Amino acid sequence: MADNKDKYRYRNRNKNPATSATGERAKAVQITGEETSITGTVDRVTFHSDDTHYTVLQLRLDGGGVNGLREVTVVGKCMTVWDGESVKAVGHWVRHEQYGLQFSATSIVHSSPSSPAGIIRFLSSGVIRGVGPVNAKRIVDHFGAETLDVLSHNSARLEEIPGIGKVTRQRIKKSWDEQVGMRDVMIFLQASGIGAGTAARIYKKYGENAEALVRENPYRLCYDVWGIGFKKADAIALNLGIAKDSPLRAAAGISYVLRKESEEEGHIYCEEPELLLKAEAYLGISMEVLVSALSELVSNGQLINNDGRLYLRDLYMAEARVAEYIAQLLSARSPLGNIEIDSAINWAAKRCGLELSVMQRNALGMALGSKVSIITGGPGVGKTTIIRVLCDIWLAKKAKIHLVAPTGRAARRMSESTERKASTIHRLLKYNPQKDKFEYDATNKLDGDVFILDESSMIDILLAADFLSALPPHAILVFVGDIDQLPSVGPGNVLRDLIDSGMIPCTKLDVIFRQQRGGAIIQNAHNVNQGKPFEPQPSDWHETDFFYIKCSEPERTINTLRELVTNRIPMRFGVSPLEDIQILTPMRKNTLGAENLNSILQEALNPSGPALEKLGHYFRVGDRVMQIRNNYDKDVFNGDIGFISSVDLETNKLTVDFDGSNIEYDMIELDELMHAYATSIHKSQGSEYPVVIVVLSNQHYVLLQRNLLYTAITRGKKLVCVLGEPPAVSRAIRNFVVQNRRTTLRLRLVQSLS
């Protein structure tokens, strides 16, 4: 089930015995009667798949039941259904080979509940934000069968109930009205497999115009609504009667294939013949229709064709903007005037009590003498020292300095290591959700003289363009990063392209200075980066901060991992398994992927307590979770990690503590969170953890590369443990072949700066 948890929705911990992991009936059934219909109230939804619509629910039958049965298992297909709703099911009674009498429905029609008990279950199921079991019972006890009518037409009466004041009443009313609107959207989308959370986002985006806009062009959902990809939008379109070979579908499919190349492979462009062939294979549309659709996309400016290279418009413009703003920075005068570089470096080194190497002095001189410069190197080579010295010198010149990083964790690391305030790019530019744009941009520049951007390898082309566009032309800019780490998760290869252009002064530091006790983390990171095996482990574990534990099979790896996290590492090193230990793995799926490891580790570390459930995941107080999309309204961003600090079963809400910032989530928003006991190595970029356990297996074969293992090891601060199969570890160290990303930033920089 680990590979399918994102597809299926459970309302309790027990899988229905009549279903397999794919939602199909596990045993043969025998029809026991003619087609008939039954009605009742949903007692609980045991299983629901948003992909196949396959549903298993427990139905409490109306009246006295049927043939002595008061409750029956109903299996069939419907889009979504909530506890407490009234249901009419049409189908056959069947006898399951293993589990007995059930009702196999060919049609399941659900409607708002009518009985008080049904209304209580319905209101407390999560469909209305702010109403849990306690408030639901109070409301229904007071209004009885009139409850839903009161919510629709006379919600002010809710204040008659003790404990419900004006604010709570308004919140309930707003959620109820949204639910009614969303329900219309759900009914409209029923045949296309859109779940409740996604329908809520559609309604939030389009409001009352949702149906009209989706009917006009369902493919707009791919770009406008998070959580809907091309496949879901395509299912809606085909259901609405849009022809499989229609120009609308062809154009949307071409754009999707191109976007997929950027999101999954990091490419900025695709060659025209390759794009058309991939679109043909994916869509099953003739080449003639595709060529015509592509021509239309280029004509209306949605795609850019530059000498046979096809770009999404936003990526093309982002590359152009990065080159343009780099050129502007290089051509403008520095606000700080001339600096006596040698004297300044000597003064700062003496002030801080530092012995600077020749290479460090060269890097400092380069940064002090350039408008734009790059400092790159691995862990322990002195990048932080250089940032500190630069800040001291520029502050002495009364410069206004901004320390910046792509992620919250990277910004906090920068603050801790430099003892100066650092900010994320998003917070520095101040995103405005109402305007759907940053406050600071090309027309409203930031106030500052010096900008130092750490973890520059993480920045993708779109964020780089937004950041650079907001810098004043007179600003000094220093890129700091490790070019040997994984490239950005998003499209582009900004730091690599800046270096490879040869147009920007760059220093690569390669002499190790920082030595913690043992220093094996740093040494082994550099060994991996040079294609060498790990250092021999000392016989005394007290003498090292790096361990390599060999495991030959997944089951043994899981058992060892559980023992390391729950016992061996906490006991030996005095760390918290919940707060200090981070498991990193190359993949999200498979047995040793992040999803399955999260389930295993939650069961080991935080197995009980009140929980909210979403898509088969249970969220409890104490769980470590990660935000998986940028949410500007909440001011939390993709990759931010926090801990659940409260779970309110009455209101179906929980609160996550993101380093002191408490963010509230309701049921519909829980798909923005994922458990983070284990996470992918890509997701760990920019972060640093006290203890890191890296899991490597032959299951991860296609992703085993040197820069992946190097990135994982460099995430550990006090202790790193590599837990892996020797062939997998050896392959990761040997495999230096990294797929080149198709970008044209290097060429643009050469053209604009030559």
mmCIF file of N, CA, C and O in Angstrom, residues 5 9-10 22 49 90 201 213 227 279 313 347 369 485 533 565 579 605 651 702 751:
data_model
loop_
_atom_site.group_PDB
_atom_site.id
_atom_site.type_symbol
_atom_site.label_atom_id
_atom_site.label_comp_id
_atom_site.label_asym_id
_atom_site.label_seq_id
_atom_site.Cartn_x
_atom_site.Cartn_y
_atom_site.Cartn_z
ATOM 1 N N LYS A 5 -0.609 5.413 -1.358
ATOM 2 C CA LYS A 5 -1.266 6.163 -0.297
ATOM 3 C C LYS A 5 -1.780 7.514 -0.759
ATOM 4 O O LYS A 5 -2.743 8.042 -0.215
ATOM 5 N N ARG A 9 -8.271 7.219 -0.111
ATOM 6 C CA ARG A 9 -8.746 7.902 1.086
ATOM 7 C C ARG A 9 -9.378 6.892 2.027
ATOM 8 O O ARG A 9 -10.280 6.161 1.651
ATOM 9 N N TYR A 10 -8.879 6.856 3.259
ATOM 10 C CA TYR A 10 -9.437 5.967 4.266
ATOM 11 C C TYR A 10 -10.095 6.804 5.356
ATOM 12 O O TYR A 10 -9.590 7.836 5.733
ATOM 13 N N THR A 22 -5.342 -2.267 -4.677
ATOM 14 C CA THR A 22 -5.716 -1.455 -5.827
ATOM 15 C C THR A 22 -7.186 -1.106 -5.830
ATOM 16 O O THR A 22 -7.685 -0.516 -6.779
ATOM 17 N N SER A 49 -11.166 5.758 -3.650
ATOM 18 C CA SER A 49 -10.057 6.081 -4.544
ATOM 19 C C SER A 49 -10.460 7.232 -5.445
ATOM 20 O O SER A 49 -11.450 7.151 -6.173
ATOM 21 N N VAL A 90 -28.299 1.490 -6.317
ATOM 22 C CA VAL A 90 -28.966 0.545 -7.211
ATOM 23 C C VAL A 90 -27.957 -0.521 -7.607
ATOM 24 O O VAL A 90 -26.818 -0.195 -7.969
ATOM 25 N N ARG A 201 -10.517 23.788 -4.026
ATOM 26 C CA ARG A 201 -9.590 24.751 -4.620
ATOM 27 C C ARG A 201 -10.138 25.312 -5.932
ATOM 28 O O ARG A 201 -9.922 26.482 -6.264
ATOM 29 N N LEU A 213 -16.442 28.254 -16.552
ATOM 30 C CA LEU A 213 -15.044 28.358 -16.966
ATOM 31 C C LEU A 213 -14.454 26.994 -17.297
ATOM 32 O O LEU A 213 -13.701 26.855 -18.257
ATOM 33 N N GLY A 227 -2.755 20.807 -7.676
ATOM 34 C CA GLY A 227 -3.274 19.470 -7.436
ATOM 35 C C GLY A 227 -3.950 18.849 -8.638
ATOM 36 O O GLY A 227 -4.327 17.681 -8.610
ATOM 37 N N ALA A 279 4.769 14.459 -27.675
ATOM 38 C CA ALA A 279 3.348 14.813 -27.605
ATOM 39 C C ALA A 279 2.506 13.792 -28.374
ATOM 40 O O ALA A 279 1.421 13.404 -27.924
ATOM 41 N N ARG A 313 6.687 30.324 -22.341
ATOM 42 C CA ARG A 313 6.943 31.759 -22.353
ATOM 43 C C ARG A 313 7.584 32.250 -21.049
ATOM 44 O O ARG A 313 8.518 33.054 -21.068
ATOM 45 N N TRP A 347 42.713 44.277 8.014
ATOM 46 C CA TRP A 347 41.984 44.857 9.149
ATOM 47 C C TRP A 347 40.916 43.888 9.674
ATOM 48 O O TRP A 347 40.805 43.651 10.877
ATOM 49 N N GLY A 369 36.248 43.505 -5.133
ATOM 50 C CA GLY A 369 36.568 44.277 -6.328
ATOM 51 C C GLY A 369 35.604 44.082 -7.476
ATOM 52 O O GLY A 369 35.848 44.592 -8.581
ATOM 53 N N GLN A 485 26.720 20.107 -5.491
ATOM 54 C CA GLN A 485 25.465 19.569 -4.979
ATOM 55 C C GLN A 485 24.476 19.366 -6.126
ATOM 56 O O GLN A 485 24.714 19.765 -7.265
ATOM 57 N N PRO A 533 36.260 6.012 -2.043
ATOM 58 C CA PRO A 533 35.432 5.339 -1.036
ATOM 59 C C PRO A 533 35.483 6.070 0.299
ATOM 60 O O PRO A 533 36.314 6.962 0.514
ATOM 61 N N VAL A 565 17.015 4.603 14.946
ATOM 62 C CA VAL A 565 16.253 5.809 15.269
ATOM 63 C C VAL A 565 15.675 5.749 16.678
ATOM 64 O O VAL A 565 15.686 6.751 17.404
ATOM 65 N N GLU A 579 13.102 15.090 16.993
ATOM 66 C CA GLU A 579 13.507 16.433 16.598
ATOM 67 C C GLU A 579 14.865 16.494 15.903
ATOM 68 O O GLU A 579 15.111 17.426 15.130
ATOM 69 N N LEU A 605 7.657 5.967 16.397
ATOM 70 C CA LEU A 605 7.959 7.132 17.228
ATOM 71 C C LEU A 605 6.727 7.859 17.760
ATOM 72 O O LEU A 605 6.792 8.502 18.808
ATOM 73 N N THR A 651 -13.053 20.978 15.741
ATOM 74 C CA THR A 651 -13.090 21.855 14.563
ATOM 75 C C THR A 651 -12.424 21.220 13.352
ATOM 76 O O THR A 651 -12.416 21.821 12.277
ATOM 77 N N VAL A 702 18.213 3.911 -10.443
ATOM 78 C CA VAL A 702 18.199 4.924 -11.506
ATOM 79 C C VAL A 702 18.631 6.296 -10.996
ATOM 80 O O VAL A 702 19.006 7.168 -11.787
ATOM 81 N N GLN A 751 26.515 36.475 -24.766
ATOM 82 C CA GLN A 751 26.086 37.435 -25.788
ATOM 83 C C GLN A 751 25.891 38.834 -25.217
ATOM 84 O O GLN A 751 26.236 39.836 -25.853
#
